[in-house]
DNA sequence: CCGTATCCAATAAGATACTG
DNA sequence: CAGTATCTTATTGGATACGG
């Protein structure tokens, strides 16, 4: 592995090239993305990243740890397992995830009907919230995806979100991440996902995340 | 190659994952970066990307073309060779390059004493210009790197640049991209690079691109 | 359950030589 | 100069087995 890093550099002083040496390997940025909203266990990451194999995940986590982007924490005795969390610098990679995601949303080849993790869909709402359209809209929104719970807040045109139990929310969605994606991005009806709370507010909320126009491949 | 793409997808609806499928292969983003300031020939790209091999460059260009990010143009008869240029959507990837570069500049492992292409250093000035520090500073700046010529303009805290012959500039640098990098980012003296024009303005100019504080690897 | 280690087959990347 | 072809090496992913 040490050898790897020596041989696969880009030999380029440009910051972009260095960035790719840090998080350019396959899966690396997606692993980091899954840690953006809090620490995760090895098996959580495997479940959230369909297709990653255990050995590749181990290697990516080790590399990200060596580079100072991820920290491994041992849980106290009863659990006695590890969790992985992003360091402060690792968290600062969020704009990369966002900019890349927003750019790729223009792709004519993008198929939004695929699996998506809870963290992904939550981050995508931060990315795609349309500041102008959301201006003046204010709400606390709960999300329940199985055991994973989030509370978001739309305010001043910005969407913020953190892991928390939905209490005192204006409305709360209950379902799967792909169901929510279908409602927000695919125009599926609100009642295709479990929902309770203020339906008027919710109906408005789901329109605040417009997809950008597709790029024409003719360029 | 069709098979490749089928097998190495991320199966993830997240835009970030799709972005990585588009420009996540090794070298892809760096190839695109080299096209950000205008069309380049195959051999230009090989020269600007130290270490890329011809077959990999061929493959990346083909893929980027298939995906609608790059366009191949045949030059008129006398030259009869091709150039590659970014499509409009390809050019929209510039924020990705910038955000990644700015983030990576915090890396404690970053070695800025390496080769750097003319396009890279020009883009890095756009990325790293400090809006506050540059506020009120206004100048037209020429750059000569061998045959490659650029004219930049610093105005309202922003740096813009395009390929053009330096005429009517306030000052002009003549040298190599690493020399300019040493002056701007490494604190090397102004006379370590060829220079003519308004020295006072130039001395101020080179201070407008501060590097961010290094991340502590302890996280 | 939480990982890590090992082995194997399929690909991608790198080096080099070669052709129009 | 602009790529192709070929060969070698490295990385990836999948399966499985193994220790805590």
Short mmCIF file of C-alpha atoms (C1' of nucleotides) in Angstrom, two decimals:
data_model
loop_
_atom_site.label_atom_id
_atom_site.label_comp_id
_atom_site.label_asym_id
_atom_site.label_seq_id
_atom_site.Cartn_x
_atom_site.Cartn_y
_atom_site.Cartn_z
CA UNK A 1 0.00 0.00 0.00
CA UNK A 2 2.87 2.35 0.66
CA UNK A 3 4.14 1.42 -2.75
CA UNK A 4 0.79 2.24 -4.30
CA UNK A 5 0.89 5.77 -3.14
CA UNK A 6 4.39 6.29 -4.41
CA UNK A 7 3.60 5.02 -7.87
CA UNK A 8 0.20 6.53 -8.49
CA UNK A 9 0.88 10.17 -7.80
CA UNK A 10 0.17 12.79 -10.39
CA UNK A 11 3.45 14.71 -9.93
CA UNK A 12 1.63 17.96 -10.30
CA UNK A 13 1.77 20.91 -7.97
CA UNK A 14 -1.79 21.89 -8.78
CA UNK A 15 -4.12 21.68 -5.82
CA UNK A 16 -6.68 19.82 -7.87
CA UNK A 17 -4.20 17.05 -8.61
CA UNK A 18 -3.30 16.85 -4.94
CA UNK A 19 -6.97 16.70 -4.06
CA UNK A 20 -7.33 13.74 -6.36
CA UNK A 21 -4.44 12.04 -4.62
CA UNK A 22 -6.26 12.51 -1.33
CA UNK A 23 -9.80 11.54 -2.27
CA UNK A 24 -9.61 10.53 -5.93
CA UNK A 25 -9.58 6.78 -5.53
CA UNK A 26 -12.64 4.83 -6.38
CA UNK A 27 -15.22 5.02 -3.55
CA UNK A 28 -13.17 7.42 -1.43
CA UNK A 29 -15.40 10.46 -1.84
CA UNK A 30 -18.53 8.38 -1.39
CA UNK A 31 -17.22 6.95 1.85
CA UNK A 32 -16.47 10.45 3.05
CA UNK A 33 -19.92 11.58 1.98
CA UNK A 34 -21.54 8.92 4.13
CA UNK A 35 -19.73 10.36 7.14
CA UNK A 36 -20.87 13.93 6.54
CA UNK A 37 -23.87 13.64 8.84
CA UNK A 38 -22.21 11.75 11.64
CA UNK A 39 -20.16 8.71 12.52
CA UNK A 40 -20.98 5.35 10.95
CA UNK A 41 -20.06 1.78 11.58
CA UNK A 42 -18.33 -0.45 9.09
CA UNK A 43 -21.50 -2.35 8.36
CA UNK A 44 -23.50 0.85 7.97
CA UNK A 45 -21.09 1.95 5.30
CA UNK A 46 -21.31 -1.36 3.52
CA UNK A 47 -25.06 -1.14 3.52
CA UNK A 48 -25.08 2.48 2.34
CA UNK A 49 -22.62 1.91 -0.49
CA UNK A 50 -24.15 -0.84 -2.56
CA UNK A 51 -21.41 -2.74 -4.29
CA UNK A 52 -18.39 -1.85 -2.21
CA UNK A 53 -16.58 -4.92 -1.01
CA UNK A 54 -15.31 -5.34 2.52
CA UNK A 55 -11.67 -5.31 1.57
CA UNK A 56 -11.96 -2.15 -0.51
CA UNK A 57 -13.89 -0.43 2.28
CA UNK A 58 -11.20 -1.41 4.78
CA UNK A 59 -8.52 -0.03 2.50
CA UNK A 60 -10.30 3.25 1.81
CA UNK A 61 -10.97 3.81 5.51
CA UNK A 62 -7.34 3.13 6.34
CA UNK A 63 -6.14 5.53 3.66
CA UNK A 64 -8.58 8.24 4.67
CA UNK A 65 -7.48 7.80 8.26
CA UNK A 66 -3.79 8.01 7.31
CA UNK A 67 -4.48 11.21 5.43
CA UNK A 68 -6.29 12.84 8.33
CA UNK A 69 -9.77 12.87 6.84
CA UNK A 70 -11.34 10.16 8.93
CA UNK A 71 -10.93 9.19 12.55
CA UNK A 72 -11.65 5.77 13.99
CA UNK A 73 -13.31 5.76 17.39
CA UNK A 74 -13.79 2.80 19.67
CA UNK A 75 -17.20 2.75 21.24
CA UNK A 76 -17.35 2.21 25.02
CA UNK A 77 -17.29 -1.43 26.28
CA UNK A 78 -20.89 -2.64 25.90
CA UNK A 79 -20.74 -2.02 22.13
CA UNK A 80 -16.99 -2.60 21.80
CA UNK A 81 -17.05 -1.87 18.11
CA UNK A 82 -15.65 0.96 16.07
CA UNK A 83 -17.21 3.87 14.37
CA UNK A 84 -15.65 6.06 11.71
CA UNK A 85 -16.14 9.76 11.71
CA UNK A 86 -14.94 12.55 9.48
CA UNK A 87 -12.36 14.91 10.92
CA UNK A 88 -12.90 18.63 10.73
CA UNK A 89 -10.93 18.76 7.50
CA UNK A 90 -12.83 15.79 6.17
CA UNK A 91 -16.10 17.62 6.81
CA UNK A 92 -14.76 20.54 4.81
CA UNK A 93 -14.93 18.31 1.75
CA UNK A 94 -18.70 18.75 1.74
CA UNK A 95 -18.59 21.52 -0.90
CA UNK A 96 -16.80 19.10 -3.21
CA UNK A 97 -19.61 16.60 -2.83
CA UNK A 98 -22.16 19.33 -3.41
CA UNK A 99 -20.56 20.97 -6.41
CA UNK A 100 -19.96 17.62 -8.06
CA UNK A 101 -23.52 16.54 -7.38
CA UNK A 102 -25.05 19.75 -8.68
CA UNK A 103 -22.95 19.58 -11.82
CA UNK A 104 -23.79 15.95 -12.45
CA UNK A 105 -27.50 16.65 -12.03
CA UNK A 106 -27.31 18.20 -15.50
CA UNK A 107 -26.28 14.88 -16.99
CA UNK A 108 -28.68 13.48 -19.56
CA UNK A 109 -27.60 10.00 -18.49
CA UNK A 110 -28.51 10.40 -14.86
CA UNK A 111 -30.91 7.74 -13.66
CA UNK A 112 -32.55 8.87 -10.42
CA UNK A 113 -34.44 5.63 -9.90
CA UNK A 114 -31.58 3.83 -8.20
CA UNK A 115 -30.84 3.02 -4.58
CA UNK A 116 -29.80 6.00 -2.51
CA UNK A 117 -28.67 6.20 1.08
CA UNK A 118 -30.30 8.29 3.75
CA UNK A 119 -27.22 10.47 4.05
CA UNK A 120 -27.16 11.00 0.28
CA UNK A 121 -30.71 12.16 -0.02
CA UNK A 122 -30.34 14.46 2.98
CA UNK A 123 -27.19 16.03 1.55
CA UNK A 124 -28.83 16.36 -1.82
CA UNK A 125 -31.54 18.51 -0.28
CA UNK A 126 -28.86 20.85 1.03
CA UNK A 127 -27.33 20.91 -2.43
CA UNK A 128 -30.42 21.39 -4.52
CA UNK A 129 -32.47 23.76 -2.38
CA UNK A 130 -33.32 26.69 -4.61
CA UNK A 131 -32.55 29.78 -2.61
CA UNK A 132 -34.96 32.03 -4.46
CA UNK A 133 -37.83 29.61 -4.48
CA UNK A 134 -37.34 28.78 -0.81
CA UNK A 135 -37.06 32.37 0.31
CA UNK A 136 -39.76 33.06 2.84
CA UNK A 137 -40.48 29.40 3.42
CA UNK A 138 -39.75 28.25 6.92
CA UNK A 139 -40.31 24.83 8.46
CA UNK A 140 -38.91 22.08 10.62
CA UNK A 141 -39.06 18.77 8.81
CA UNK A 142 -38.62 15.28 10.20
CA UNK A 143 -37.41 12.25 8.26
CA UNK A 144 -37.66 8.61 9.34
CA UNK A 145 -35.86 6.04 7.24
CA UNK A 146 -36.05 2.84 9.27
CA UNK A 147 -33.79 3.42 12.24
CA UNK A 148 -32.23 6.52 10.74
CA UNK A 149 -33.86 9.78 11.82
CA UNK A 150 -33.10 13.32 10.73
CA UNK A 151 -34.47 16.74 11.41
CA UNK A 152 -34.10 19.39 8.75
CA UNK A 153 -34.83 23.05 8.78
CA UNK A 154 -35.58 25.21 5.79
CA UNK A 155 -34.92 28.84 6.53
CA UNK A 156 -33.77 31.88 4.58
CA UNK A 157 -33.57 29.81 1.47
CA UNK A 158 -31.18 27.30 3.01
CA UNK A 159 -31.73 23.74 4.11
CA UNK A 160 -29.85 22.41 7.12
CA UNK A 161 -30.08 18.93 8.50
CA UNK A 162 -28.71 16.77 11.30
CA UNK A 163 -29.40 13.38 12.80
CA UNK A 164 -32.04 13.79 15.46
CA UNK A 165 -35.34 12.34 16.54
CA UNK A 166 -38.22 14.17 14.83
CA UNK A 167 -40.05 16.08 17.53
CA UNK A 168 -41.88 19.39 17.22
CA UNK A 169 -41.67 19.22 13.45
CA UNK A 170 -44.09 20.90 11.10
CA UNK A 171 -44.29 17.68 9.12
CA UNK A 172 -42.47 14.36 8.97
CA UNK A 173 -41.81 11.88 6.21
CA UNK A 174 -41.62 8.16 6.92
CA UNK A 175 -40.39 5.79 4.24
CA UNK A 176 -37.28 4.95 2.28
CA UNK A 177 -34.74 7.31 0.75
CA UNK A 178 -35.73 6.34 -2.82
CA UNK A 179 -39.38 7.07 -2.02
CA UNK A 180 -38.45 10.53 -0.84
CA UNK A 181 -36.28 11.02 -3.92
CA UNK A 182 -39.25 10.10 -6.10
CA UNK A 183 -41.44 12.69 -4.37
CA UNK A 184 -38.88 15.48 -4.39
CA UNK A 185 -37.17 14.92 -7.71
CA UNK A 186 -39.48 12.62 -9.61
CA UNK A 187 -42.78 14.38 -9.11
CA UNK A 188 -44.34 11.40 -7.34
CA UNK A 189 -47.41 12.28 -5.27
CA UNK A 190 -46.98 13.18 -1.64
CA UNK A 191 -49.01 10.18 -0.52
CA UNK A 192 -46.52 7.78 -2.11
CA UNK A 193 -44.49 8.22 1.06
CA UNK A 194 -45.60 8.05 4.65
CA UNK A 195 -46.37 11.50 5.86
CA UNK A 196 -47.89 13.37 8.75
CA UNK A 197 -48.19 16.98 9.72
CA UNK A 198 -49.04 20.11 7.81
CA UNK A 199 -49.83 18.92 4.29
CA UNK A 200 -49.96 22.40 2.81
CA UNK A 201 -46.47 23.21 3.96
CA UNK A 202 -45.21 19.83 2.82
CA UNK A 203 -46.73 20.21 -0.63
CA UNK A 204 -44.84 23.46 -0.99
CA UNK A 205 -41.64 22.01 0.48
CA UNK A 206 -41.31 19.30 -2.14
CA UNK A 207 -41.24 21.92 -4.91
CA UNK A 208 -38.21 23.75 -3.55
CA UNK A 209 -35.62 21.44 -5.11
CA UNK A 210 -35.80 21.89 -8.88
CA UNK A 211 -33.43 19.92 -11.06
CA UNK A 212 -31.30 21.97 -13.44
CA UNK A 213 -31.89 21.70 -17.17
CA UNK A 214 -30.15 18.75 -18.79
CA UNK A 215 -27.01 19.45 -20.75
CA UNK A 216 -27.28 18.74 -24.43
CA UNK A 217 -24.75 16.08 -25.28
CA UNK A 218 -24.20 17.75 -28.62
CA UNK A 219 -22.43 20.34 -26.44
CA UNK B 1 -15.39 -0.20 -23.01
CA UNK B 2 -19.12 -0.53 -23.01
CA UNK B 3 -18.64 -3.41 -20.71
CA UNK B 4 -16.39 -1.42 -18.46
CA UNK B 5 -19.00 1.19 -17.86
CA UNK B 6 -21.59 -1.39 -17.10
CA UNK B 7 -19.47 -3.09 -14.49
CA UNK B 8 -17.88 -0.16 -12.73
CA UNK B 9 -20.92 1.89 -11.92
CA UNK B 10 -21.73 2.87 -8.40
CA UNK B 11 -25.42 1.95 -8.60
CA UNK B 12 -26.30 5.00 -6.63
CA UNK B 13 -28.86 7.63 -7.53
CA UNK B 14 -26.86 10.31 -5.74
CA UNK B 15 -25.61 13.02 -8.06
CA UNK B 16 -22.18 12.81 -6.54
CA UNK B 17 -21.89 9.16 -7.48
CA UNK B 18 -23.06 9.95 -10.98
CA UNK B 19 -20.51 12.74 -11.19
CA UNK B 20 -17.81 10.26 -10.30
CA UNK B 21 -19.00 7.98 -13.06
CA UNK B 22 -18.62 10.88 -15.48
CA UNK B 23 -15.28 12.34 -14.41
CA UNK B 24 -14.09 10.11 -11.59
CA UNK B 25 -11.62 7.97 -13.51
CA UNK B 26 -7.99 8.58 -13.00
CA UNK B 27 -6.79 11.62 -15.01
CA UNK B 28 -10.26 12.55 -16.28
CA UNK B 29 -10.70 15.73 -14.25
CA UNK B 30 -7.14 16.82 -14.96
CA UNK B 31 -7.66 16.39 -18.69
CA UNK B 32 -10.81 18.47 -18.44
CA UNK B 33 -8.95 21.08 -16.41
CA UNK B 34 -6.37 21.47 -19.16
CA UNK B 35 -9.18 22.34 -21.56
CA UNK B 36 -10.71 25.01 -19.34
CA UNK B 37 -8.82 27.85 -21.01
CA UNK B 38 -9.17 26.72 -24.58
CA UNK B 39 -8.69 23.86 -27.01
CA UNK B 40 -5.53 21.74 -26.83
CA UNK B 41 -3.86 19.20 -29.04
CA UNK B 42 -3.09 15.66 -28.02
CA UNK B 43 0.58 16.42 -27.59
CA UNK B 44 -0.15 19.55 -25.57
CA UNK B 45 -2.12 17.47 -23.16
CA UNK B 46 0.61 14.88 -22.88
CA UNK B 47 3.11 17.62 -22.15
CA UNK B 48 0.85 19.32 -19.60
CA UNK B 49 0.02 16.15 -17.74
CA UNK B 50 3.34 14.70 -16.74
CA UNK B 51 3.03 10.97 -16.42
CA UNK B 52 -0.11 10.28 -18.42
CA UNK B 53 0.49 7.63 -21.05
CA UNK B 54 -0.73 7.93 -24.61
CA UNK B 55 -3.19 5.08 -24.39
CA UNK B 56 -4.77 6.36 -21.20
CA UNK B 57 -5.06 9.84 -22.68
CA UNK B 58 -6.70 8.41 -25.78
CA UNK B 59 -9.15 6.49 -23.66
CA UNK B 60 -10.02 9.42 -21.38
CA UNK B 61 -10.58 11.72 -24.36
CA UNK B 62 -12.82 9.16 -26.01
CA UNK B 63 -14.83 8.68 -22.84
CA UNK B 64 -15.15 12.41 -22.20
CA UNK B 65 -16.26 12.87 -25.79
CA UNK B 66 -18.84 10.07 -25.49
CA UNK B 67 -20.21 11.69 -22.37
CA UNK B 68 -20.56 15.10 -23.98
CA UNK B 69 -17.86 16.89 -22.00
CA UNK B 70 -15.28 17.20 -24.73
CA UNK B 71 -15.55 17.81 -28.45
CA UNK B 72 -12.95 16.80 -31.04
CA UNK B 73 -12.37 19.32 -33.78
CA UNK B 74 -10.40 18.75 -36.95
CA UNK B 75 -8.24 21.73 -37.82
CA UNK B 76 -8.43 23.02 -41.40
CA UNK B 77 -6.18 21.28 -44.02
CA UNK B 78 -2.76 22.88 -43.53
CA UNK B 79 -2.66 21.65 -39.92
CA UNK B 80 -4.91 18.63 -40.52
CA UNK B 81 -4.67 17.56 -36.91
CA UNK B 82 -7.22 17.46 -34.14
CA UNK B 83 -7.79 19.62 -31.17
CA UNK B 84 -9.93 18.82 -28.16
CA UNK B 85 -12.11 21.38 -26.55
CA UNK B 86 -14.45 21.33 -23.59
CA UNK B 87 -18.16 21.57 -24.36
CA UNK B 88 -20.29 24.08 -22.54
CA UNK B 89 -21.20 21.49 -19.95
CA UNK B 90 -17.57 20.47 -19.66
CA UNK B 91 -16.65 24.06 -18.89
CA UNK B 92 -19.24 24.05 -16.14
CA UNK B 93 -17.04 21.58 -14.29
CA UNK B 94 -14.68 24.41 -13.43
CA UNK B 95 -16.18 24.91 -9.95
CA UNK B 96 -15.38 21.28 -9.21
CA UNK B 97 -11.75 21.87 -10.08
CA UNK B 98 -11.72 25.01 -7.98
CA UNK B 99 -13.43 23.63 -4.91
CA UNK B 100 -11.26 20.56 -4.94
CA UNK B 101 -8.12 22.63 -5.35
CA UNK B 102 -9.03 25.05 -2.58
CA UNK B 103 -9.85 22.21 -0.23
CA UNK B 104 -6.63 20.36 -1.02
CA UNK B 105 -4.57 23.48 -0.43
CA UNK B 106 -5.15 22.86 3.27
CA UNK B 107 -3.33 19.55 3.03
CA UNK B 108 -0.23 19.30 5.20
CA UNK B 109 1.21 16.92 2.60
CA UNK B 110 0.95 19.29 -0.32
CA UNK B 111 4.28 19.84 -2.05
CA UNK B 112 4.05 22.98 -4.20
CA UNK B 113 7.55 22.56 -5.68
CA UNK B 114 6.44 20.25 -8.46
CA UNK B 115 5.81 20.76 -12.16
CA UNK B 116 2.65 22.69 -12.95
CA UNK B 117 1.08 23.51 -16.28
CA UNK B 118 0.31 26.98 -17.52
CA UNK B 119 -3.41 26.28 -17.42
CA UNK B 120 -3.14 25.00 -13.85
CA UNK B 121 -1.40 28.02 -12.48
CA UNK B 122 -3.79 30.37 -14.27
CA UNK B 123 -6.80 28.54 -12.90
CA UNK B 124 -5.26 28.48 -9.44
CA UNK B 125 -5.11 32.27 -9.47
CA UNK B 126 -8.86 32.34 -10.13
CA UNK B 127 -9.35 29.89 -7.28
CA UNK B 128 -7.12 31.45 -4.68
CA UNK B 129 -7.68 35.16 -5.23
CA UNK B 130 -8.70 36.59 -1.88
CA UNK B 131 -11.73 38.73 -2.52
CA UNK B 132 -11.24 40.94 0.50
CA UNK B 133 -7.55 41.47 0.00
CA UNK B 134 -7.98 42.17 -3.69
CA UNK B 135 -10.86 44.59 -3.25
CA UNK B 136 -9.89 47.90 -4.74
CA UNK B 137 -6.96 46.46 -6.65
CA UNK B 138 -7.33 46.71 -10.39
CA UNK B 139 -4.86 45.68 -13.08
CA UNK B 140 -4.36 43.97 -16.41
CA UNK B 141 -1.64 41.34 -16.13
CA UNK B 142 0.21 39.55 -18.92
CA UNK B 143 1.77 36.10 -18.65
CA UNK B 144 4.26 34.57 -21.08
CA UNK B 145 5.14 30.92 -20.60
CA UNK B 146 7.12 29.97 -23.69
CA UNK B 147 4.58 29.99 -26.49
CA UNK B 148 1.62 30.16 -24.15
CA UNK B 149 0.33 33.65 -23.48
CA UNK B 150 -2.44 34.81 -21.18
CA UNK B 151 -3.95 38.06 -20.12
CA UNK B 152 -5.55 38.28 -16.70
CA UNK B 153 -7.57 40.98 -15.08
CA UNK B 154 -7.98 41.56 -11.39
CA UNK B 155 -11.05 43.58 -10.65
CA UNK B 156 -13.59 43.80 -7.84
CA UNK B 157 -11.75 41.10 -5.96
CA UNK B 158 -12.00 38.61 -8.81
CA UNK B 159 -9.35 37.33 -11.16
CA UNK B 160 -10.31 36.49 -14.74
CA UNK B 161 -8.01 35.13 -17.38
CA UNK B 162 -7.99 34.07 -21.02
CA UNK B 163 -5.45 33.13 -23.66
CA UNK B 164 -4.36 36.31 -25.39
CA UNK B 165 -1.23 38.17 -26.36
CA UNK B 166 -0.15 40.54 -23.56
CA UNK B 167 -0.66 44.04 -24.87
CA UNK B 168 -1.60 47.14 -22.88
CA UNK B 169 -0.97 45.34 -19.62
CA UNK B 170 0.02 47.04 -16.39
CA UNK B 171 2.73 44.44 -15.94
CA UNK B 172 3.75 41.15 -17.51
CA UNK B 173 5.49 38.06 -16.20
CA UNK B 174 7.79 36.02 -18.42
CA UNK B 175 9.03 32.65 -17.22
CA UNK B 176 7.78 29.19 -16.36
CA UNK B 177 4.65 28.20 -14.46
CA UNK B 178 6.66 26.83 -11.51
CA UNK B 179 8.57 30.11 -11.28
CA UNK B 180 5.33 32.03 -11.05
CA UNK B 181 4.02 29.56 -8.48
CA UNK B 182 7.14 30.13 -6.40
CA UNK B 183 6.58 33.89 -6.48
CA UNK B 184 2.86 33.80 -5.75
CA UNK B 185 2.64 30.90 -3.32
CA UNK B 186 6.21 30.36 -2.16
CA UNK B 187 7.23 33.89 -1.30
CA UNK B 188 10.06 33.90 -3.85
CA UNK B 189 11.25 37.42 -4.79
CA UNK B 190 9.67 39.15 -7.74
CA UNK B 191 12.96 39.21 -9.62
CA UNK B 192 13.14 35.42 -9.65
CA UNK B 193 10.81 35.58 -12.64
CA UNK B 194 11.08 37.75 -15.73
CA UNK B 195 9.02 40.84 -15.23
CA UNK B 196 8.30 44.20 -16.78
CA UNK B 197 5.83 46.94 -16.09
CA UNK B 198 4.62 48.60 -12.91
CA UNK B 199 6.64 46.99 -10.13
CA UNK B 200 4.62 48.54 -7.35
CA UNK B 201 1.37 47.09 -8.65
CA UNK B 202 3.04 43.74 -9.26
CA UNK B 203 4.46 43.59 -5.75
CA UNK B 204 0.96 44.08 -4.42
CA UNK B 205 -0.55 41.63 -6.89
CA UNK B 206 1.55 38.69 -5.74
CA UNK B 207 0.20 39.07 -2.19
CA UNK B 208 -3.43 38.62 -3.19
CA UNK B 209 -3.40 34.81 -3.21
CA UNK B 210 -2.89 33.65 0.37
CA UNK B 211 -2.81 29.93 1.09
CA UNK B 212 -5.30 28.72 3.69
CA UNK B 213 -4.03 27.40 7.02
CA UNK B 214 -2.93 23.78 6.93
CA UNK B 215 -5.28 21.23 8.40
CA UNK B 216 -3.97 19.46 11.46
CA UNK B 217 -3.78 15.77 10.66
CA UNK B 218 -4.74 15.04 14.23
CA UNK B 219 -8.15 16.27 13.07
"C1'" DC C 1 -22.11 -8.99 14.60
"C1'" DC C 2 -17.52 -6.47 13.39
"C1'" DG C 3 -14.28 -6.35 10.88
"C1'" DT C 4 -9.68 -8.27 8.70
"C1'" DA C 5 -6.98 -11.45 5.69
"C1'" DT C 6 -6.41 -14.23 1.69
"C1'" DC C 7 -7.17 -15.90 -2.79
"C1'" DC C 8 -8.84 -15.37 -7.51
"C1'" DA C 9 -10.65 -13.48 -11.86
"C1'" DA C 10 -11.61 -9.30 -14.41
"C1'" DT C 11 -10.02 -4.60 -15.58
"C1'" DA C 12 -7.57 -0.51 -15.65
"C1'" DA C 13 -3.22 1.79 -15.74
"C1'" DG C 14 1.69 2.20 -17.14
"C1'" DA C 15 5.67 1.48 -20.35
"C1'" DT C 16 7.22 0.93 -24.67
"C1'" DA C 17 7.26 0.09 -29.40
"C1'" DC C 18 5.17 0.94 -33.64
"C1'" DT C 19 2.41 2.81 -37.75
"C1'" DG C 20 0.12 6.48 -40.90
"C1'" DC D 1 2.62 14.62 -34.50
"C1'" DA D 2 -1.23 11.68 -33.42
"C1'" DG D 3 -2.49 8.11 -32.01
"C1'" DT D 4 -2.61 2.19 -31.75
"C1'" DA D 5 -0.99 -2.17 -30.29
"C1'" DT D 6 1.03 -4.98 -27.09
"C1'" DC D 7 2.82 -6.46 -22.84
"C1'" DT D 8 3.35 -6.03 -17.77
"C1'" DT D 9 1.89 -4.52 -13.42
"C1'" DA D 10 -1.56 -2.72 -10.12
"C1'" DT D 11 -6.17 -2.23 -8.50
"C1'" DT D 12 -10.71 -3.76 -8.04
"C1'" DG D 13 -14.40 -6.64 -6.66
"C1'" DG D 14 -16.34 -11.02 -5.16
"C1'" DA D 15 -16.08 -15.04 -2.32
"C1'" DT D 16 -14.77 -17.03 1.55
"C1'" DA D 17 -12.47 -17.98 5.67
"C1'" DC D 18 -10.87 -16.41 9.95
"C1'" DG D 19 -10.25 -14.02 14.71
"C1'" DG D 20 -12.52 -10.75 18.39
#
